[in-house]
Amino acid sequence: MSFRKEGNLIKMRAFPVSMMEDHDQAYFFWKKQGLKGFTLLHIDAHLDFGWLPELDWQQLPTISFSQLPALQSQLLLNPFITSKEKLLNIGNFICSAIRDGIVRRLFWIVPEPTLNCLRGNYFLQKQIKQILRLKKTDTGSFLIKQRSINFRLAGVEVTVCGLSDFCYVEEPVLLDIDVDFLVTGYIWNDVDPCRIPWIYPDQLYELVSKKISQIEALTIAYSVEGGFTPLKFKFLGDYLRLYFTEDFSKEDEDSLERRKEAIYLEEQKQYDKAEAIYEELLKINPKDASIYFALYLLNLNSHIADITKARNYFYRAIQIDPTYSTEYNNYGILYARNGRYSQAKKYYQRFLEMCPTNASCWEGLGFIALRERDYTASLRFFKKSLEYDSQRLASQLGVAIIHFYQGVLDKAEEMLFSLKEKLTDNFEIYWWLARIAHKKGLNKQAINYYKKAVLTGGEGVAVHWYLASLYLKEKNFFRVTEELSRIIQQI
């Protein structure tokens, strides 16, 4: 039974639906469905179009010398050791969808608050121009209107606009929604742990359903990992599915309204009233992990501060839905991702009061202490992390880095060699091996490791500065000039 409001023009029929954590899985879903030549309605706080290379280094020997000049102007050469197929990720999957002919036209729907401010428009234009600059042969004109941007990308027409400016599309569309769109009003602020929804699933449905005639396939990405969607709001993705598949009831509508009210009360610091609403909702649906999780956060992070209740709610949430056991289930990691380390430390410590065996939080404290150059505390935290989870590779790397700073180079090197077998294509391993060789005066070895760090994705002024200084010692002046030019490009 469905409860549609009058005025929606969408023609509902059966269509394939996929819910996912990592947004790049949408590409594989479209391929599996055999979809070709559709308009993509990409509702997301991120464009998710990073250029993917068309040519690996390993393919160069198969190309004749006479072909190289033409290919150089047409194809992007993969600068990394990792093959181009393995480079597909959440930030570039739309590039593959366009190249494979799945998408013939792209609409990137941007959060309205971003479009409604000068900073947002500047940020959008800068981001798009950077993408266009990388491969001019595959792009076209750049037309800026009052509330939209039009350009060609990888041979297809792209329109960037808000839902209120989006024109009606008659043909079936691939509807692709990232839950982070609902909570990220300002796209430059995409990992702020304090974000709350600026729009809700029912409101998004009302707007979208009036602008499209038919859905060919629906993909919804939660995007919790990385902090793009705070785990507290993951449940919004489930409501999106309910609305767009006409699978919701009057009870679902009422429940969402109560959730909105509770979120508002939390923002107003009326925690007792918010808690009462959540507990009322639990009586209706005692198996909703998201409500237990909201109550855990409320009891852990507000003035209520009832650790025992927080612990009980937390373990009930992960018992019902194990995905809530992700390391993004506390505010510490979100504050750390946002560069607010003092806040991150506070929330890590608070979480450890509730769950002292959480390896992720000990690891987070370890990296904060490492950043503060408190090596004694950092080592203690990393050892705690490994005590509770001996397989945490990041904590092992942290210990190796501490050994480097403390001058125990052989021990650091031994650990890094061990990690190199497990963390393949990880630039940090090569970076620290290069730093060790550099300190030992092994110039040629250091150069090789620095270059491998760059080839596995490590960039920045420092690596090219170190390479320039080492080439100078080797009296390789051509390479010195080359590295200095890269430093200028980086700056």
mmCIF file with all atom_site columns, C-alpha atoms in Angstrom, residues 150 215 486:
data_model
loop_
_atom_site.group_PDB
_atom_site.id
_atom_site.type_symbol
_atom_site.label_atom_id
_atom_site.label_alt_id
_atom_site.label_comp_id
_atom_site.label_asym_id
_atom_site.label_entity_id
_atom_site.label_seq_id
_atom_site.pdbx_PDB_ins_code
_atom_site.Cartn_x
_atom_site.Cartn_y
_atom_site.Cartn_z
_atom_site.occupancy
_atom_site.B_iso_or_equiv
_atom_site.pdbx_formal_charge
_atom_site.auth_seq_id
_atom_site.auth_comp_id
_atom_site.auth_asym_id
_atom_site.auth_atom_id
_atom_site.pdbx_PDB_model_num
ATOM 1 C CA . ASN A 1 150 ? 26.941 23.054 -18.982 1.00 0.00 ? 150 ASN A CA 1
ATOM 2 C CA . ILE A 1 215 ? 13.208 5.067  -13.785 1.00 0.00 ? 215 ILE A CA 1
ATOM 3 C CA . ARG A 1 486 ? 57.557 19.242 -10.736 1.00 0.00 ? 486 ARG A CA 1
#
